[in-house]
Short mmCIF file of C-alpha atoms in Angstrom, two decimals:
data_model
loop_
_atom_site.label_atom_id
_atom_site.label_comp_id
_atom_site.label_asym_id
_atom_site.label_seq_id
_atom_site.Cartn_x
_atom_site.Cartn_y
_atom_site.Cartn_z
CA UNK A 112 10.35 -9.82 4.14
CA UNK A 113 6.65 -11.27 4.65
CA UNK A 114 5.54 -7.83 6.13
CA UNK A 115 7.13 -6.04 2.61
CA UNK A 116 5.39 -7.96 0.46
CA UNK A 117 2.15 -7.43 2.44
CA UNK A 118 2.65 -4.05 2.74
CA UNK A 119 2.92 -3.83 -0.93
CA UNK A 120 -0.06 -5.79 -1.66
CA UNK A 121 -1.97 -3.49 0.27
CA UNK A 122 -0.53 -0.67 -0.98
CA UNK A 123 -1.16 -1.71 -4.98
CA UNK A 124 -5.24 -2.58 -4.24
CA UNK A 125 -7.75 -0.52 -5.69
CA UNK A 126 -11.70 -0.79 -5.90
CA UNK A 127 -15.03 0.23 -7.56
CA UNK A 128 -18.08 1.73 -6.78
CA UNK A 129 -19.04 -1.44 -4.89
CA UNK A 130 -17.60 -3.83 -2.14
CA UNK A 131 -16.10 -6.93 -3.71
CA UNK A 132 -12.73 -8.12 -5.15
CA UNK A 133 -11.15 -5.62 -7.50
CA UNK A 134 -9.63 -6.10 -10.87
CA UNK A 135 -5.94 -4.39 -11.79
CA UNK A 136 -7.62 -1.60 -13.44
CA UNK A 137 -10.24 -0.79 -11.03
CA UNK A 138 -7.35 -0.92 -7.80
CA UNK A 139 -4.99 1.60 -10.34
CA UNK A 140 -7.95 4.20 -10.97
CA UNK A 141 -8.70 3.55 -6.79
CA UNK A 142 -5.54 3.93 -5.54
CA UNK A 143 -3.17 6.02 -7.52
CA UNK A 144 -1.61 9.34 -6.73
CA UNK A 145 -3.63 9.12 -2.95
CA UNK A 146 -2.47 8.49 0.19
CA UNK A 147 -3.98 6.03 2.28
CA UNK A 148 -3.26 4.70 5.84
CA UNK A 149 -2.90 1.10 6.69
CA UNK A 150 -2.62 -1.50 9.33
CA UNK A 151 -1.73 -4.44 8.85
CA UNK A 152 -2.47 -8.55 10.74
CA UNK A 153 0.86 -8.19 13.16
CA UNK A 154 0.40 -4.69 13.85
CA UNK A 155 2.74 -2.93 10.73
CA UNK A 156 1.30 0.28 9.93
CA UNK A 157 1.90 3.48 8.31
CA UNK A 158 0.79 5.89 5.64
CA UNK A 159 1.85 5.81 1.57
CA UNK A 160 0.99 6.84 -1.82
CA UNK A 161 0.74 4.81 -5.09
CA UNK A 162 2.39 6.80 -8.11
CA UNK A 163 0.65 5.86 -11.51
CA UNK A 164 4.16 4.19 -12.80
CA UNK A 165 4.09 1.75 -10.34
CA UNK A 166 6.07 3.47 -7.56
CA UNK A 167 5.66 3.98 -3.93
CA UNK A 168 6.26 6.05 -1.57
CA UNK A 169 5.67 6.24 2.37
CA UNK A 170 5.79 5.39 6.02
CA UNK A 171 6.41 2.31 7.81
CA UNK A 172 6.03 1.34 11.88
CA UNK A 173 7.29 -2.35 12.08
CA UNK A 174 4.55 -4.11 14.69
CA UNK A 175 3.09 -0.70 15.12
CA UNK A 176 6.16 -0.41 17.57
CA UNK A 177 9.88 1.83 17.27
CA UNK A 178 10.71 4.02 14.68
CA UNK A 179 8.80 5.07 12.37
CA UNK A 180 10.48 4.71 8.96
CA UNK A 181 10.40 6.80 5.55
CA UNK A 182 10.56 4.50 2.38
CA UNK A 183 10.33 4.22 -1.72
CA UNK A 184 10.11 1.64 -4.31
CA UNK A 185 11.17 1.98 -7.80
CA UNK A 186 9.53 2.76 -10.79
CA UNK A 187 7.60 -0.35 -11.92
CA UNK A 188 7.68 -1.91 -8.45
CA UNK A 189 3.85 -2.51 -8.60
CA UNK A 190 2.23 -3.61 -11.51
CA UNK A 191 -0.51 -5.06 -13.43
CA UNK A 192 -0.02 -8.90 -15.12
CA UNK A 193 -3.69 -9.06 -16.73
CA UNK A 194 -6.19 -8.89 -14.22
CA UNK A 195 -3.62 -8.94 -11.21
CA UNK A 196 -1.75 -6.51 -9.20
CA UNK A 197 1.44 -7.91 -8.57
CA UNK A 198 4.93 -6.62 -7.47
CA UNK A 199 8.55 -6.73 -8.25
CA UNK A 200 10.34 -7.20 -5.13
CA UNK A 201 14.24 -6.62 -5.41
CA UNK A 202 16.51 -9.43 -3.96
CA UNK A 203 13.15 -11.47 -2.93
CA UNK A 204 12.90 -15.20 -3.76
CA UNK A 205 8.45 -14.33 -4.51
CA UNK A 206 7.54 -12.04 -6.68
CA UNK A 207 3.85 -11.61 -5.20
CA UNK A 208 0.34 -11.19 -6.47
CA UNK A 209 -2.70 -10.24 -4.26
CA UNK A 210 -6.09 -10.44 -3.94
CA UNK A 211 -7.15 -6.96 -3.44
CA UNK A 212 -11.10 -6.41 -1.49
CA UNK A 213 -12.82 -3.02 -1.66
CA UNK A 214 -14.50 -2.77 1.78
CA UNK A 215 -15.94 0.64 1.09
CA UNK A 216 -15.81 3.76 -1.05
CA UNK A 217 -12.11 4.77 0.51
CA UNK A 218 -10.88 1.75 1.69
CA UNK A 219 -9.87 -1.94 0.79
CA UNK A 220 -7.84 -4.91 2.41
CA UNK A 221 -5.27 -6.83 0.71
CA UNK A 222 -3.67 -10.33 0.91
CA UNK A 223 -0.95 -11.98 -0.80
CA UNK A 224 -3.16 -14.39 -3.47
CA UNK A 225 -2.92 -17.33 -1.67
CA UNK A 226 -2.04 -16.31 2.13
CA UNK A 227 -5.74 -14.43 2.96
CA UNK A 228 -4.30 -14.43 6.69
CA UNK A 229 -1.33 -11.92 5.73
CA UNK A 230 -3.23 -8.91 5.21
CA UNK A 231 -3.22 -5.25 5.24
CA UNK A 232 -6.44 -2.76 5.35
CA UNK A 233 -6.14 0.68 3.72
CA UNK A 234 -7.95 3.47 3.97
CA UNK A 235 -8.26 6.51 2.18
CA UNK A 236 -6.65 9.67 3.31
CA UNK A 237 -9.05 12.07 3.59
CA UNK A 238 -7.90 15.87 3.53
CA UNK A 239 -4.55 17.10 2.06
CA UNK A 240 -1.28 15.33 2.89
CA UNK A 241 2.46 16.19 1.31
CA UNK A 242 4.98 13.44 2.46
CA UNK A 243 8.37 14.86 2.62
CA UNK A 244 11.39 13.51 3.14
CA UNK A 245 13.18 16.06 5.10
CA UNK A 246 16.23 14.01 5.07
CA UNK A 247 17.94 10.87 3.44
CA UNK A 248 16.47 7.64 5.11
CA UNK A 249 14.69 10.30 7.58
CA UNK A 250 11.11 9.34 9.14
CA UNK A 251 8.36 10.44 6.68
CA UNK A 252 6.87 14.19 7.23
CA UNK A 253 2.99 14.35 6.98
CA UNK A 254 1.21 17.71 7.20
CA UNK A 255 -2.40 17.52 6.67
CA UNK A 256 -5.23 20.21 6.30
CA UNK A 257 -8.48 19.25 6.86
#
């Protein structure tokens, strides 16, 4: 469940111009509508995208190890409570907030507010990716053209 949540929080950052902690508006102009690849503190990684409604789609490696899963979250799974990205987690007992960090012009890290150790660092896709779902619950697709 802890690897979710981070996952999410990473996934819902966005940034300015500049390095530095990131307001809600900032990580939805950042982030939405692009993909971006992450890696995570125990080794989780993947690729996803951020729709503008709050939405995600993507790709998940548990521990950077097995399968590699294909994944979405509902409408409204990510969104902003003032100055906060925070997420609506079905059938979890948190419903998280994090501290998103731009590290540079495509990429940021975030943390559950709170837990700085439980991160994830994203970085911008660069180059053309579709993710397709080529089956129900089958492992996410990506075709890039650089």
């Amino acid at each position: 469940m802890l690897r979710v949540v981070v996952v999410v929080a990473e996934l819902a950052s966005a940034f300015p111009a500049m390095a530095g902690e990131m307001t809600a508006s900032e990580a939805r102009h950042f982030v939405a509508e692009k993909v971006f690849s992450y890696t995570c503190f125990d080794g989780t990684r993947g690729m996803a995208r951020v729709h503008a409604d709050g939405s995600v789609d993507g790709s998940i490696q548990v521990q950077g190890t097995g399968l590699t899963r294909y994944g979405t979250m509902p409408v409204g799974t990510l969104r902003a409570e003032g100055e906060r990205v925070c997420a609506s987690l079905p059938r979890s007992i948190m419903q998280p907030c994090f501290y998103l960090e731009r590290t540079n012009d495509n990429s940021f890290r975030g943390s559950i507010a709170g837990l700085s150790f439980a991160y994830c660092d994203f970085t911008r896709y660069q180059g053309r990716a579709d993710v397709d779902q080529p089956a129900r619950h089958g492992p996410l697709s990506v075709t890039a053209d650089k």
